[in-house]
Amino acid sequence: MPFYKDRVFQGIFCALAAFKLAAFAYLFSVHPLGENILAFPDSLTYVYPAQTFLQYGHMWEAVSISPMLLRTPGYPFFLALIQLLTGNATWAVAAVQNLLSLFLLIPVYLTARLLAGWRAARWAAGFCAISVLYFTLSFAVLTEILCVFLLAWFVYFTVRFLQQPRGRELLGAAVFLAAAVYVRPAAYYFMFAAAIMLVCFCAGKLIRFPVYKTALYFILPLLACIFPWHIRNAIQTGFSGFTSVGAYNLYIWNEDYLADKWNISVPQAHDALEQALPPGFSSLPPAQQVRLYKAMAAPLIKEAFAYKLSHAPLWAMKTLFGANFVHLSLLTNSGHAKGNNLEAQMLNHTSAIHAGWLGGWKDKILLVLAAGQVFITVLLGICGFILAWKRQKPAAFWGAVYCLYFWAIGSTFFGAYARFRAPFEFVLCIFAGVAASRLWKQRHRWSKYAPHLR
């Protein structure tokens, strides 16, 4: 049965569409913050390159005349395309992202159906539909929703390949993964992990597919898609890497350690790191800037290792169980949230729970509901991996590595929080659907034998 003929899926899809439409209408016409509700501190670094691309045909760094190197072109091009078609770079972006998060249900449903049948697919779509994280991020000029949509199709084609090894599935997976890398470079290194796993599956005969065809249909298309941006960077900036954000983060990543060491605030430590850069640093060639970032970061990382290691469990839990409550409070226009410093707290960078945003019983109920949704999804997702391992070992292993990769890279610094769960929460929803389907089946089995137990 095609997914669009499933009445339950139709109901979930239409209910989410109606809810999103009502939320959009409220935020657009009633919310006192207006379009400011969509803007985050990182938004300018994507909007500015989009504007320069529309005006001059080239993407430049924010408030600079340097070619864009810190960001990758996927999301700025997405913003530029929407503005070109609609003449708007705020509410039109939110509208399109809400559509993408709505249609995200389709690959989630299809993947779960491959793993455990139509009942699991319905549950998976339901878990994805009630995701607080995806709802909130749909109303943010940030990369997550576009990247998640692309990654969801990458996961679908990969799981389909693991069950029915054909070249066209691998090629589809390669194209969607490459597109996701262009949107969010956090997916860059997963290309290598994915290629290694697929080659090992084929070489170990877990999948009946020649290794050379894996290279032909997956590895080579990936390289063909990714190398043009490397070449562009080398020609325009002299830096042949995919992005300079890794080197920048290695250096700035130490601001929380310095804040703790010097007993100052994190913004003050950030400013101190910026001021410690050599005079005229911003005018240096990008390749030299990257080398300096790495050289200055090395001793700080070595010094901060014990501090980072001791805080890693907290950061990991913030990423896995974070409810994105600050952003949710802003969207729901919590009366208590209005008096807070929005720009400083919007990304929920510091505390595990922002107690300052819990003003009344409505805020507390909102937090409990949001946190409960996350906890149930994660718990059932873990159970789903265990259940899938018994029948779908390659897919379960591959999905677990996928989640662990994005969880790990999203939990390595003090700013870790729910936003960095976005690339893998939909996979948790898929496997949560597998677990929920099994529990529902067991429920009927228990009810069948219940009269005999009385």
PDB file of C-alpha atoms in Angstrom, residues 130-412:
ATOM      1  CA  ILE A 130       4.925  15.615  17.843  1.00  0.00           C
ATOM      2  CA  SER A 131       8.625  16.526  17.923  1.00  0.00           C
ATOM      3  CA  VAL A 132       8.963  19.786  19.837  1.00  0.00           C
ATOM      4  CA  LEU A 133      12.454  20.279  18.436  1.00  0.00           C
ATOM      5  CA  TYR A 134      11.394  20.140  14.796  1.00  0.00           C
ATOM      6  CA  PHE A 135       8.414  22.370  15.471  1.00  0.00           C
ATOM      7  CA  THR A 136      10.542  25.089  17.068  1.00  0.00           C
ATOM      8  CA  LEU A 137      13.395  24.907  14.558  1.00  0.00           C
ATOM      9  CA  SER A 138      10.912  25.320  11.705  1.00  0.00           C
ATOM     10  CA  PHE A 139      10.560  28.906  12.966  1.00  0.00           C
ATOM     11  CA  ALA A 140      14.267  29.727  12.956  1.00  0.00           C
ATOM     12  CA  VAL A 141      16.533  31.013  10.202  1.00  0.00           C
ATOM     13  CA  LEU A 142      18.979  28.181  10.863  1.00  0.00           C
ATOM     14  CA  THR A 143      20.226  25.211   8.859  1.00  0.00           C
ATOM     15  CA  GLU A 144      18.708  22.359  10.857  1.00  0.00           C
ATOM     16  CA  ILE A 145      15.358  21.724   9.149  1.00  0.00           C
ATOM     17  CA  LEU A 146      16.750  21.753   5.611  1.00  0.00           C
ATOM     18  CA  CYS A 147      19.641  19.531   6.657  1.00  0.00           C
ATOM     19  CA  VAL A 148      17.367  17.094   8.520  1.00  0.00           C
ATOM     20  CA  PHE A 149      15.050  16.800   5.502  1.00  0.00           C
ATOM     21  CA  LEU A 150      18.003  15.883   3.259  1.00  0.00           C
ATOM     22  CA  LEU A 151      19.479  13.491   5.823  1.00  0.00           C
ATOM     23  CA  ALA A 152      16.126  11.732   6.234  1.00  0.00           C
ATOM     24  CA  TRP A 153      16.090  10.838   2.544  1.00  0.00           C
ATOM     25  CA  PHE A 154      19.730   9.786   2.784  1.00  0.00           C
ATOM     26  CA  VAL A 155      18.806   7.420   5.629  1.00  0.00           C
ATOM     27  CA  TYR A 156      15.830   6.072   3.673  1.00  0.00           C
ATOM     28  CA  PHE A 157      17.873   5.267   0.571  1.00  0.00           C
ATOM     29  CA  THR A 158      20.636   3.705   2.672  1.00  0.00           C
ATOM     30  CA  VAL A 159      18.240   1.421   4.575  1.00  0.00           C
ATOM     31  CA  ARG A 160      16.560   0.528   1.310  1.00  0.00           C
ATOM     32  CA  PHE A 161      19.957  -0.394  -0.121  1.00  0.00           C
ATOM     33  CA  LEU A 162      20.792  -2.538   2.909  1.00  0.00           C
ATOM     34  CA  GLN A 163      17.620  -4.538   2.230  1.00  0.00           C
ATOM     35  CA  GLN A 164      17.629  -4.468  -1.573  1.00  0.00           C
ATOM     36  CA  PRO A 165      21.223  -3.828  -2.751  1.00  0.00           C
ATOM     37  CA  ARG A 166      20.967  -1.848  -5.977  1.00  0.00           C
ATOM     38  CA  GLY A 167      23.094   0.893  -7.425  1.00  0.00           C
ATOM     39  CA  ARG A 168      20.289   3.434  -7.734  1.00  0.00           C
ATOM     40  CA  GLU A 169      19.644   3.331  -3.981  1.00  0.00           C
ATOM     41  CA  LEU A 170      23.322   3.986  -3.279  1.00  0.00           C
ATOM     42  CA  LEU A 171      23.388   6.829  -5.792  1.00  0.00           C
ATOM     43  CA  GLY A 172      20.331   8.428  -4.171  1.00  0.00           C
ATOM     44  CA  ALA A 173      21.965   8.124  -0.757  1.00  0.00           C
ATOM     45  CA  ALA A 174      25.163   9.749  -2.064  1.00  0.00           C
ATOM     46  CA  VAL A 175      23.331  12.714  -3.596  1.00  0.00           C
ATOM     47  CA  PHE A 176      21.261  13.465  -0.497  1.00  0.00           C
ATOM     48  CA  LEU A 177      24.242  13.088   1.845  1.00  0.00           C
ATOM     49  CA  ALA A 178      26.320  15.450  -0.291  1.00  0.00           C
ATOM     50  CA  ALA A 179      23.489  17.989  -0.291  1.00  0.00           C
ATOM     51  CA  ALA A 180      23.254  17.733   3.514  1.00  0.00           C
ATOM     52  CA  VAL A 181      27.013  18.310   3.832  1.00  0.00           C
ATOM     53  CA  TYR A 182      26.693  21.521   1.822  1.00  0.00           C
ATOM     54  CA  VAL A 183      23.966  22.693   4.196  1.00  0.00           C
ATOM     55  CA  ARG A 184      25.633  21.693   7.460  1.00  0.00           C
ATOM     56  CA  PRO A 185      29.310  20.641   7.450  1.00  0.00           C
ATOM     57  CA  ALA A 186      28.812  18.608  10.640  1.00  0.00           C
ATOM     58  CA  ALA A 187      27.828  15.818   8.228  1.00  0.00           C
ATOM     59  CA  TYR A 188      31.154  16.083   6.379  1.00  0.00           C
ATOM     60  CA  TYR A 189      33.073  13.439   8.304  1.00  0.00           C
ATOM     61  CA  PHE A 190      30.129  11.065   8.341  1.00  0.00           C
ATOM     62  CA  MET A 191      30.758  10.605   4.617  1.00  0.00           C
ATOM     63  CA  PHE A 192      33.890   8.643   5.501  1.00  0.00           C
ATOM     64  CA  ALA A 193      32.136   6.624   8.218  1.00  0.00           C
ATOM     65  CA  ALA A 194      29.293   5.770   5.835  1.00  0.00           C
ATOM     66  CA  ALA A 195      31.673   4.725   3.061  1.00  0.00           C
ATOM     67  CA  ILE A 196      33.713   2.536   5.430  1.00  0.00           C
ATOM     68  CA  MET A 197      30.611   0.818   6.815  1.00  0.00           C
ATOM     69  CA  LEU A 198      29.179   0.123   3.366  1.00  0.00           C
ATOM     70  CA  VAL A 199      32.477  -1.261   2.086  1.00  0.00           C
ATOM     71  CA  CYS A 200      32.794  -3.476   5.178  1.00  0.00           C
ATOM     72  CA  PHE A 201      29.216  -4.732   4.802  1.00  0.00           C
ATOM     73  CA  CYS A 202      29.898  -5.657   1.177  1.00  0.00           C
ATOM     74  CA  ALA A 203      33.362  -7.130   1.786  1.00  0.00           C
ATOM     75  CA  GLY A 204      32.045  -9.149   4.754  1.00  0.00           C
ATOM     76  CA  LYS A 205      29.195 -10.553   2.629  1.00  0.00           C
ATOM     77  CA  LEU A 206      26.558  -9.039   4.931  1.00  0.00           C
ATOM     78  CA  ILE A 207      25.229  -7.450   1.755  1.00  0.00           C
ATOM     79  CA  ARG A 208      25.435  -9.150  -1.604  1.00  0.00           C
ATOM     80  CA  PHE A 209      26.855  -6.241  -3.561  1.00  0.00           C
ATOM     81  CA  PRO A 210      30.327  -5.881  -5.124  1.00  0.00           C
ATOM     82  CA  VAL A 211      32.730  -3.524  -3.369  1.00  0.00           C
ATOM     83  CA  TYR A 212      33.742  -1.874  -6.654  1.00  0.00           C
ATOM     84  CA  LYS A 213      30.093  -0.974  -7.296  1.00  0.00           C
ATOM     85  CA  THR A 214      29.922   0.621  -3.849  1.00  0.00           C
ATOM     86  CA  ALA A 215      32.784   2.865  -4.926  1.00  0.00           C
ATOM     87  CA  LEU A 216      31.139   3.502  -8.298  1.00  0.00           C
ATOM     88  CA  TYR A 217      27.664   4.372  -7.012  1.00  0.00           C
ATOM     89  CA  PHE A 218      28.445   5.937  -3.621  1.00  0.00           C
ATOM     90  CA  ILE A 219      32.034   7.032  -3.060  1.00  0.00           C
ATOM     91  CA  LEU A 220      32.762   8.520  -6.481  1.00  0.00           C
ATOM     92  CA  PRO A 221      29.458  10.492  -6.688  1.00  0.00           C
ATOM     93  CA  LEU A 222      30.132  11.856  -3.188  1.00  0.00           C
ATOM     94  CA  LEU A 223      33.599  13.015  -4.179  1.00  0.00           C
ATOM     95  CA  ALA A 224      32.272  14.475  -7.421  1.00  0.00           C
ATOM     96  CA  CYS A 225      29.719  16.514  -5.482  1.00  0.00           C
ATOM     97  CA  ILE A 226      32.036  17.683  -2.685  1.00  0.00           C
ATOM     98  CA  PHE A 227      35.278  18.470  -4.548  1.00  0.00           C
ATOM     99  CA  PRO A 228      33.926  21.524  -6.460  1.00  0.00           C
ATOM    100  CA  TRP A 229      33.638  23.479  -3.205  1.00  0.00           C
ATOM    101  CA  HIS A 230      37.177  22.477  -2.235  1.00  0.00           C
ATOM    102  CA  ILE A 231      38.359  23.735  -5.619  1.00  0.00           C
ATOM    103  CA  ARG A 232      36.401  26.991  -5.243  1.00  0.00           C
ATOM    104  CA  ASN A 233      37.975  27.615  -1.847  1.00  0.00           C
ATOM    105  CA  ALA A 234      41.467  26.883  -3.109  1.00  0.00           C
ATOM    106  CA  ILE A 235      41.075  29.254  -6.065  1.00  0.00           C
ATOM    107  CA  GLN A 236      39.367  32.135  -4.261  1.00  0.00           C
ATOM    108  CA  THR A 237      40.980  31.935  -0.805  1.00  0.00           C
ATOM    109  CA  GLY A 238      44.082  29.759  -1.041  1.00  0.00           C
ATOM    110  CA  PHE A 239      42.558  27.374   1.530  1.00  0.00           C
ATOM    111  CA  SER A 240      41.742  23.984   0.037  1.00  0.00           C
ATOM    112  CA  GLY A 241      39.570  22.665   2.885  1.00  0.00           C
ATOM    113  CA  PHE A 242      35.791  22.428   2.778  1.00  0.00           C
ATOM    114  CA  THR A 243      35.249  25.066   5.499  1.00  0.00           C
ATOM    115  CA  SER A 244      37.327  26.911   8.076  1.00  0.00           C
ATOM    116  CA  VAL A 245      34.729  26.501  10.816  1.00  0.00           C
ATOM    117  CA  GLY A 246      36.562  23.523  12.324  1.00  0.00           C
ATOM    118  CA  ALA A 247      39.747  25.508  12.971  1.00  0.00           C
ATOM    119  CA  TYR A 248      37.776  28.468  14.318  1.00  0.00           C
ATOM    120  CA  ASN A 249      35.807  26.215  16.677  1.00  0.00           C
ATOM    121  CA  LEU A 250      38.966  24.509  17.942  1.00  0.00           C
ATOM    122  CA  TYR A 251      40.174  27.881  19.167  1.00  0.00           C
ATOM    123  CA  ILE A 252      36.925  29.452  20.406  1.00  0.00           C
ATOM    124  CA  TRP A 253      35.923  26.076  21.905  1.00  0.00           C
ATOM    125  CA  ASN A 254      38.110  26.917  24.928  1.00  0.00           C
ATOM    126  CA  GLU A 255      36.173  29.998  26.062  1.00  0.00           C
ATOM    127  CA  ASP A 256      34.214  28.136  28.748  1.00  0.00           C
ATOM    128  CA  TYR A 257      37.433  26.707  30.232  1.00  0.00           C
ATOM    129  CA  LEU A 258      39.061  30.136  30.359  1.00  0.00           C
ATOM    130  CA  ALA A 259      35.920  31.628  31.908  1.00  0.00           C
ATOM    131  CA  ASP A 260      36.095  29.014  34.658  1.00  0.00           C
ATOM    132  CA  LYS A 261      39.853  29.423  35.109  1.00  0.00           C
ATOM    133  CA  TRP A 262      39.799  33.220  35.298  1.00  0.00           C
ATOM    134  CA  ASN A 263      36.412  33.452  37.055  1.00  0.00           C
ATOM    135  CA  ILE A 264      34.906  35.657  34.353  1.00  0.00           C
ATOM    136  CA  SER A 265      31.852  35.337  32.107  1.00  0.00           C
ATOM    137  CA  VAL A 266      31.935  33.304  28.892  1.00  0.00           C
ATOM    138  CA  PRO A 267      31.432  36.417  26.695  1.00  0.00           C
ATOM    139  CA  GLN A 268      34.423  38.035  28.418  1.00  0.00           C
ATOM    140  CA  ALA A 269      36.508  34.916  27.770  1.00  0.00           C
ATOM    141  CA  HIS A 270      35.365  34.974  24.144  1.00  0.00           C
ATOM    142  CA  ASP A 271      36.516  38.578  23.792  1.00  0.00           C
ATOM    143  CA  ALA A 272      39.847  37.680  25.419  1.00  0.00           C
ATOM    144  CA  LEU A 273      40.432  34.940  22.849  1.00  0.00           C
ATOM    145  CA  GLU A 274      39.601  37.322  20.019  1.00  0.00           C
ATOM    146  CA  GLN A 275      41.992  39.952  21.405  1.00  0.00           C
ATOM    147  CA  ALA A 276      44.770  37.358  21.759  1.00  0.00           C
ATOM    148  CA  LEU A 277      44.890  36.894  17.987  1.00  0.00           C
ATOM    149  CA  PRO A 278      47.879  38.569  16.289  1.00  0.00           C
ATOM    150  CA  PRO A 279      47.454  42.187  15.076  1.00  0.00           C
ATOM    151  CA  GLY A 280      46.013  42.335  11.577  1.00  0.00           C
ATOM    152  CA  PHE A 281      44.750  38.752  11.852  1.00  0.00           C
ATOM    153  CA  SER A 282      41.561  39.446   9.871  1.00  0.00           C
ATOM    154  CA  SER A 283      43.585  40.669   6.885  1.00  0.00           C
ATOM    155  CA  LEU A 284      45.774  37.568   6.713  1.00  0.00           C
ATOM    156  CA  PRO A 285      45.159  34.962   3.964  1.00  0.00           C
ATOM    157  CA  PRO A 286      42.536  32.411   5.070  1.00  0.00           C
ATOM    158  CA  ALA A 287      45.000  29.517   4.920  1.00  0.00           C
ATOM    159  CA  GLN A 288      47.309  31.346   7.322  1.00  0.00           C
ATOM    160  CA  GLN A 289      44.380  32.194   9.617  1.00  0.00           C
ATOM    161  CA  VAL A 290      43.474  28.509   9.807  1.00  0.00           C
ATOM    162  CA  ARG A 291      47.054  27.552  10.680  1.00  0.00           C
ATOM    163  CA  LEU A 292      47.157  30.186  13.424  1.00  0.00           C
ATOM    164  CA  TYR A 293      43.807  29.079  14.853  1.00  0.00           C
ATOM    165  CA  LYS A 294      45.081  25.500  15.102  1.00  0.00           C
ATOM    166  CA  ALA A 295      48.469  26.504  16.521  1.00  0.00           C
ATOM    167  CA  MET A 296      46.925  28.722  19.209  1.00  0.00           C
ATOM    168  CA  ALA A 297      44.237  26.142  20.013  1.00  0.00           C
ATOM    169  CA  ALA A 298      46.631  23.225  20.592  1.00  0.00           C
ATOM    170  CA  PRO A 299      48.071  24.290  23.984  1.00  0.00           C
ATOM    171  CA  LEU A 300      44.634  25.424  25.203  1.00  0.00           C
ATOM    172  CA  ILE A 301      43.051  22.084  24.329  1.00  0.00           C
ATOM    173  CA  LYS A 302      45.837  20.223  26.102  1.00  0.00           C
ATOM    174  CA  GLU A 303      45.436  22.401  29.191  1.00  0.00           C
ATOM    175  CA  ALA A 304      41.640  22.132  29.193  1.00  0.00           C
ATOM    176  CA  PHE A 305      41.423  18.381  28.539  1.00  0.00           C
ATOM    177  CA  ALA A 306      40.562  17.329  32.114  1.00  0.00           C
ATOM    178  CA  TYR A 307      37.983  20.127  32.420  1.00  0.00           C
ATOM    179  CA  LYS A 308      36.352  19.159  29.134  1.00  0.00           C
ATOM    180  CA  LEU A 309      36.320  15.481  30.000  1.00  0.00           C
ATOM    181  CA  SER A 310      34.647  16.081  33.361  1.00  0.00           C
ATOM    182  CA  HIS A 311      31.907  18.189  31.757  1.00  0.00           C
ATOM    183  CA  ALA A 312      31.286  15.945  28.742  1.00  0.00           C
ATOM    184  CA  PRO A 313      28.545  13.829  30.418  1.00  0.00           C
ATOM    185  CA  LEU A 314      26.482  16.960  31.158  1.00  0.00           C
ATOM    186  CA  TRP A 315      26.873  18.205  27.600  1.00  0.00           C
ATOM    187  CA  ALA A 316      25.918  14.806  26.204  1.00  0.00           C
ATOM    188  CA  MET A 317      22.748  14.731  28.309  1.00  0.00           C
ATOM    189  CA  LYS A 318      21.843  18.282  27.256  1.00  0.00           C
ATOM    190  CA  THR A 319      22.088  17.242  23.615  1.00  0.00           C
ATOM    191  CA  LEU A 320      20.166  13.990  24.017  1.00  0.00           C
ATOM    192  CA  PHE A 321      17.403  15.135  26.382  1.00  0.00           C
ATOM    193  CA  GLY A 322      17.258  18.903  25.862  1.00  0.00           C
ATOM    194  CA  ALA A 323      13.730  20.215  25.299  1.00  0.00           C
ATOM    195  CA  ASN A 324      14.716  23.471  23.517  1.00  0.00           C
ATOM    196  CA  PHE A 325      12.563  25.121  26.154  1.00  0.00           C
ATOM    197  CA  VAL A 326      13.847  28.700  25.804  1.00  0.00           C
ATOM    198  CA  HIS A 327      12.956  28.832  22.122  1.00  0.00           C
ATOM    199  CA  LEU A 328       9.634  27.112  22.791  1.00  0.00           C
ATOM    200  CA  SER A 329       8.834  29.710  25.487  1.00  0.00           C
ATOM    201  CA  LEU A 330       9.495  32.511  23.023  1.00  0.00           C
ATOM    202  CA  LEU A 331       7.268  30.950  20.384  1.00  0.00           C
ATOM    203  CA  THR A 332       4.410  30.460  22.834  1.00  0.00           C
ATOM    204  CA  ASN A 333       4.902  34.027  24.105  1.00  0.00           C
ATOM    205  CA  SER A 334       5.358  33.065  27.747  1.00  0.00           C
ATOM    206  CA  GLY A 335       4.709  36.137  29.858  1.00  0.00           C
ATOM    207  CA  HIS A 336       7.699  35.387  32.061  1.00  0.00           C
ATOM    208  CA  ALA A 337      10.052  35.064  29.096  1.00  0.00           C
ATOM    209  CA  LYS A 338       9.532  38.628  27.855  1.00  0.00           C
ATOM    210  CA  GLY A 339      11.769  40.166  30.477  1.00  0.00           C
ATOM    211  CA  ASN A 340      14.790  37.995  29.717  1.00  0.00           C
ATOM    212  CA  ASN A 341      17.806  38.818  27.586  1.00  0.00           C
ATOM    213  CA  LEU A 342      16.614  37.085  24.450  1.00  0.00           C
ATOM    214  CA  GLU A 343      19.828  37.198  22.413  1.00  0.00           C
ATOM    215  CA  ALA A 344      21.943  35.891  25.280  1.00  0.00           C
ATOM    216  CA  GLN A 345      19.654  33.008  26.199  1.00  0.00           C
ATOM    217  CA  MET A 346      17.845  32.063  23.001  1.00  0.00           C
ATOM    218  CA  LEU A 347      20.255  29.246  22.158  1.00  0.00           C
ATOM    219  CA  ASN A 348      20.189  27.841  25.723  1.00  0.00           C
ATOM    220  CA  HIS A 349      23.989  27.714  25.798  1.00  0.00           C
ATOM    221  CA  THR A 350      24.795  27.414  29.460  1.00  0.00           C
ATOM    222  CA  SER A 351      22.338  25.735  31.837  1.00  0.00           C
ATOM    223  CA  ALA A 352      20.801  22.286  31.660  1.00  0.00           C
ATOM    224  CA  ILE A 353      17.466  23.803  32.759  1.00  0.00           C
ATOM    225  CA  HIS A 354      16.757  27.522  32.529  1.00  0.00           C
ATOM    226  CA  ALA A 355      14.984  28.013  35.823  1.00  0.00           C
ATOM    227  CA  GLY A 356      14.694  31.731  35.120  1.00  0.00           C
ATOM    228  CA  TRP A 357      12.180  30.963  32.396  1.00  0.00           C
ATOM    229  CA  LEU A 358       9.876  28.958  34.675  1.00  0.00           C
ATOM    230  CA  GLY A 359       7.637  31.734  35.875  1.00  0.00           C
ATOM    231  CA  GLY A 360       4.239  30.123  36.437  1.00  0.00           C
ATOM    232  CA  TRP A 361       2.369  26.857  36.224  1.00  0.00           C
ATOM    233  CA  LYS A 362       1.881  27.213  32.457  1.00  0.00           C
ATOM    234  CA  ASP A 363       5.658  27.361  31.920  1.00  0.00           C
ATOM    235  CA  LYS A 364       6.171  24.325  34.131  1.00  0.00           C
ATOM    236  CA  ILE A 365       3.504  22.317  32.281  1.00  0.00           C
ATOM    237  CA  LEU A 366       5.067  23.323  28.961  1.00  0.00           C
ATOM    238  CA  LEU A 367       8.486  22.139  30.131  1.00  0.00           C
ATOM    239  CA  VAL A 368       7.092  18.828  31.433  1.00  0.00           C
ATOM    240  CA  LEU A 369       5.289  18.146  28.147  1.00  0.00           C
ATOM    241  CA  ALA A 370       8.315  19.035  26.012  1.00  0.00           C
ATOM    242  CA  ALA A 371      10.773  17.100  28.172  1.00  0.00           C
ATOM    243  CA  GLY A 372       8.376  14.154  28.349  1.00  0.00           C
ATOM    244  CA  GLN A 373       8.099  13.955  24.579  1.00  0.00           C
ATOM    245  CA  VAL A 374      11.889  13.913  24.244  1.00  0.00           C
ATOM    246  CA  PHE A 375      12.389  11.334  27.010  1.00  0.00           C
ATOM    247  CA  ILE A 376       9.790   8.907  25.613  1.00  0.00           C
ATOM    248  CA  THR A 377      11.178   9.221  22.081  1.00  0.00           C
ATOM    249  CA  VAL A 378      14.755   8.579  23.228  1.00  0.00           C
ATOM    250  CA  LEU A 379      13.794   5.678  25.508  1.00  0.00           C
ATOM    251  CA  LEU A 380      11.672   3.933  22.886  1.00  0.00           C
ATOM    252  CA  GLY A 381      14.284   4.703  20.228  1.00  0.00           C
ATOM    253  CA  ILE A 382      16.937   2.837  22.227  1.00  0.00           C
ATOM    254  CA  CYS A 383      14.539  -0.081  22.699  1.00  0.00           C
ATOM    255  CA  GLY A 384      13.843  -0.022  18.970  1.00  0.00           C
ATOM    256  CA  PHE A 385      17.536  -0.398  18.157  1.00  0.00           C
ATOM    257  CA  ILE A 386      17.698  -3.476  20.386  1.00  0.00           C
ATOM    258  CA  LEU A 387      14.609  -5.020  18.765  1.00  0.00           C
ATOM    259  CA  ALA A 388      15.765  -4.231  15.219  1.00  0.00           C
ATOM    260  CA  TRP A 389      19.165  -5.788  15.912  1.00  0.00           C
ATOM    261  CA  LYS A 390      17.533  -9.228  16.074  1.00  0.00           C
ATOM    262  CA  ARG A 391      16.168  -9.059  12.531  1.00  0.00           C
ATOM    263  CA  GLN A 392      17.883  -6.148  10.773  1.00  0.00           C
ATOM    264  CA  LYS A 393      21.478  -6.229  12.030  1.00  0.00           C
ATOM    265  CA  PRO A 394      23.122  -4.124   9.250  1.00  0.00           C
ATOM    266  CA  ALA A 395      20.392  -1.460   9.393  1.00  0.00           C
ATOM    267  CA  ALA A 396      20.336  -1.364  13.200  1.00  0.00           C
ATOM    268  CA  PHE A 397      24.141  -1.132  13.410  1.00  0.00           C
ATOM    269  CA  TRP A 398      24.285   1.525  10.718  1.00  0.00           C
ATOM    270  CA  GLY A 399      21.520   3.571  12.382  1.00  0.00           C
ATOM    271  CA  ALA A 400      23.206   3.319  15.781  1.00  0.00           C
ATOM    272  CA  VAL A 401      26.541   4.531  14.386  1.00  0.00           C
ATOM    273  CA  TYR A 402      24.729   7.373  12.623  1.00  0.00           C
ATOM    274  CA  CYS A 403      23.088   8.522  15.875  1.00  0.00           C
ATOM    275  CA  LEU A 404      26.248   8.118  17.934  1.00  0.00           C
ATOM    276  CA  TYR A 405      28.246  10.160  15.422  1.00  0.00           C
ATOM    277  CA  PHE A 406      25.917  13.180  15.486  1.00  0.00           C
ATOM    278  CA  TRP A 407      25.373  12.850  19.225  1.00  0.00           C
ATOM    279  CA  ALA A 408      29.138  12.864  19.822  1.00  0.00           C
ATOM    280  CA  ILE A 409      29.951  15.877  17.670  1.00  0.00           C
ATOM    281  CA  GLY A 410      27.005  17.776  19.144  1.00  0.00           C
ATOM    282  CA  SER A 411      28.106  17.137  22.727  1.00  0.00           C
ATOM    283  CA  THR A 412      31.711  18.306  22.758  1.00  0.00           C
TER     284      THR A 412
END
